[in-house]
XYZ file of C-alpha atoms in Angstrom:
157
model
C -8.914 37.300 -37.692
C -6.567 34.099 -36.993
C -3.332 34.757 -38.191
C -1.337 31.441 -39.644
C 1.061 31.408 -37.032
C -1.767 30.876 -34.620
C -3.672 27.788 -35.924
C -0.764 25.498 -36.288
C -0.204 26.794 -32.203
C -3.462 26.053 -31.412
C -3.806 22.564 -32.979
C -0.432 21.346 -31.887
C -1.994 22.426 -28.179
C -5.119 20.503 -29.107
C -3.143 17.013 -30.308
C -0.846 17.174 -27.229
C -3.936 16.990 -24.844
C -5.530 14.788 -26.751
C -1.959 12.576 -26.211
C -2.107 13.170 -22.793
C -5.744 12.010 -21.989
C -5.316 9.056 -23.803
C -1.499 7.621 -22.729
C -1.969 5.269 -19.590
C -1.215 6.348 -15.993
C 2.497 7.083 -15.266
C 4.374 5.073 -13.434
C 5.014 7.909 -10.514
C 1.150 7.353 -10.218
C 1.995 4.192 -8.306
C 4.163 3.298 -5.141
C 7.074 1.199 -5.796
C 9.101 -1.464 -3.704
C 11.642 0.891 -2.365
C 8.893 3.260 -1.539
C 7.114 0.558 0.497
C 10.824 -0.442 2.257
C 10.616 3.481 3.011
C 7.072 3.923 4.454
C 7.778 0.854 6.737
C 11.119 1.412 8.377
C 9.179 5.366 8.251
C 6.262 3.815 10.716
C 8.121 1.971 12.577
C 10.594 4.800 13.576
C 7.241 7.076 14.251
C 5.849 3.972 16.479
C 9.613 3.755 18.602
C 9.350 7.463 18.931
C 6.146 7.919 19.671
C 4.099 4.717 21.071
C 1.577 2.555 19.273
C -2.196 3.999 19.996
C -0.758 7.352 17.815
C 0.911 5.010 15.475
C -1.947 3.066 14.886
C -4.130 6.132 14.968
C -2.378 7.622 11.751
C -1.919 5.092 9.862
C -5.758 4.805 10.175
C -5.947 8.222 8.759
C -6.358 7.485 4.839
C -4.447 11.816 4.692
C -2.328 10.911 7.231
C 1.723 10.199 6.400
C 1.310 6.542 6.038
C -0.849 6.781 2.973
C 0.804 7.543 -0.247
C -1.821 6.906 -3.441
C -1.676 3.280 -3.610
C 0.867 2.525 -0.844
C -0.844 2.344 2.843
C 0.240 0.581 5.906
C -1.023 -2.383 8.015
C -0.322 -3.297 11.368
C -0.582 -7.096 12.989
C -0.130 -8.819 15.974
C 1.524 -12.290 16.065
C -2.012 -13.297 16.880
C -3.415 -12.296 13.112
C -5.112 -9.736 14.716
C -5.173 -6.298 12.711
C -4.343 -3.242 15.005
C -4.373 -0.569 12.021
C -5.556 -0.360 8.697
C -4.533 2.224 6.347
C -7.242 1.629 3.994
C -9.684 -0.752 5.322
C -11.237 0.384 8.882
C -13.453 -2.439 8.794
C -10.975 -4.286 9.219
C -9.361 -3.171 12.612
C -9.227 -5.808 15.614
C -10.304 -8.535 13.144
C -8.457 -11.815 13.398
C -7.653 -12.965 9.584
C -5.476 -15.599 10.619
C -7.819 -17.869 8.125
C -8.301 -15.088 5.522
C -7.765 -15.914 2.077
C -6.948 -14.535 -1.245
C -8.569 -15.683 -4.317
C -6.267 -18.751 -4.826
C -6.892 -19.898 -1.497
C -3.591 -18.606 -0.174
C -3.948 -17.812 3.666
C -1.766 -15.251 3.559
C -2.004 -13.275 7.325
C -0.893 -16.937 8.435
C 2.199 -17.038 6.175
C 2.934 -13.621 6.701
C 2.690 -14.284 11.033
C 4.741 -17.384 10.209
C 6.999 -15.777 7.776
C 7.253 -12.763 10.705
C 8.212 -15.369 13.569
C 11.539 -16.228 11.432
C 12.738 -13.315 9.524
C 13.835 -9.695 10.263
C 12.163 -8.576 7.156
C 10.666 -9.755 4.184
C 8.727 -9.726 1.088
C 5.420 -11.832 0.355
C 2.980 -12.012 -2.861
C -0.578 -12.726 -2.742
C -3.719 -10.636 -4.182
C -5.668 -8.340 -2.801
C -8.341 -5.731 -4.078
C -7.018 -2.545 -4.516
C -8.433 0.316 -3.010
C -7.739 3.108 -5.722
C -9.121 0.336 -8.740
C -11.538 -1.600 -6.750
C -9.939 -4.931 -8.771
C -8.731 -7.532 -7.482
C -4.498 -7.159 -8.223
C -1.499 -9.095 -7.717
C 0.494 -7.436 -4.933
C 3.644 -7.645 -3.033
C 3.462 -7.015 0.804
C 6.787 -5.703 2.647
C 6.431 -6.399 6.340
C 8.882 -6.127 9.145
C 8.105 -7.077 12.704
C 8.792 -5.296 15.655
C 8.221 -6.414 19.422
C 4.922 -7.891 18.925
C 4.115 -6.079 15.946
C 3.816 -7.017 12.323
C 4.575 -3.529 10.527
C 3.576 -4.114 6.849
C 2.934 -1.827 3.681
C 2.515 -3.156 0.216
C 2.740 -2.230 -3.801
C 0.190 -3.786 -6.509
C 2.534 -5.312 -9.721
C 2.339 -4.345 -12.737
């Protein structure tokens, strides 16, 4: 026999999952700016220590330590050439110099240009997220080193 001061227990538990299946995603669920700023200067410290082929070898690994839920890294040459992928293998020694987002924006060539003038920097464009499968706005932190482009990006929100 259920006792009163069970029920009201037992409901209460039942309404707070309810709550928590239907609130939205939290925010830790996503990377942020100063996460991406992290994970970059992060890879690039890993490629001076360590050399490019393993470098570009785990940030190709979607469970390695470049990958953090929607935050992955990309590496370029100056030549628009990828030379790691994070999340896209298909992509790897492709040139998508001419690439373009869905307003036309070639954005590997602004990002080579914008790489050719500035230590480090921050770039919008959109690009389909790999965790929704849409099509999101997203903001691309990239810093270039030697004859690397070392970038990792967040999707706004």
């Amino acid at each position: 026999m259920l006792t009163f001061a069970v029920v009201p227990r037992r409901l209460i538990a039942g309404a707070m999952l309810s709550l928590c299946v239907a609130l939205p995603a939290s925010a830790d669920e996503f990377a942020t700016k100063p996460e991406a700023e992290a994970m970059v200067k992060k890879t690039i410290t890993f490629m001076k220590a360590n050399g490019k082929d393993k470098t570009y070898s785990e940030i190709n690994r979607k469970d390695g330590p470049f990958t953090d839920r929607d935050l992955y890294m990309v590496a370029y040459g100056f030549d628009g050439v990828v030379r790691a992928h994070g999340a896209n293998p298909k992509m790897l020694n492709k040139n998508l110099m001419e690439l373009k987002d869905i307003d036309g924006k070639a954005f590997v060539k602004e990002r080579v240009e914008m790489a050719k003038k500035n230590p480090s920097f921050w770039q919008e464009y959109k690009f389909t997220n790999p965790v929704s499968g849409k099509i999101e706005p997203k903001a691309m932190y990239c810093q270039p080193t030697e004859d690397v482009i070392v970038c990792g990006g967040v999707y706004l929100r």
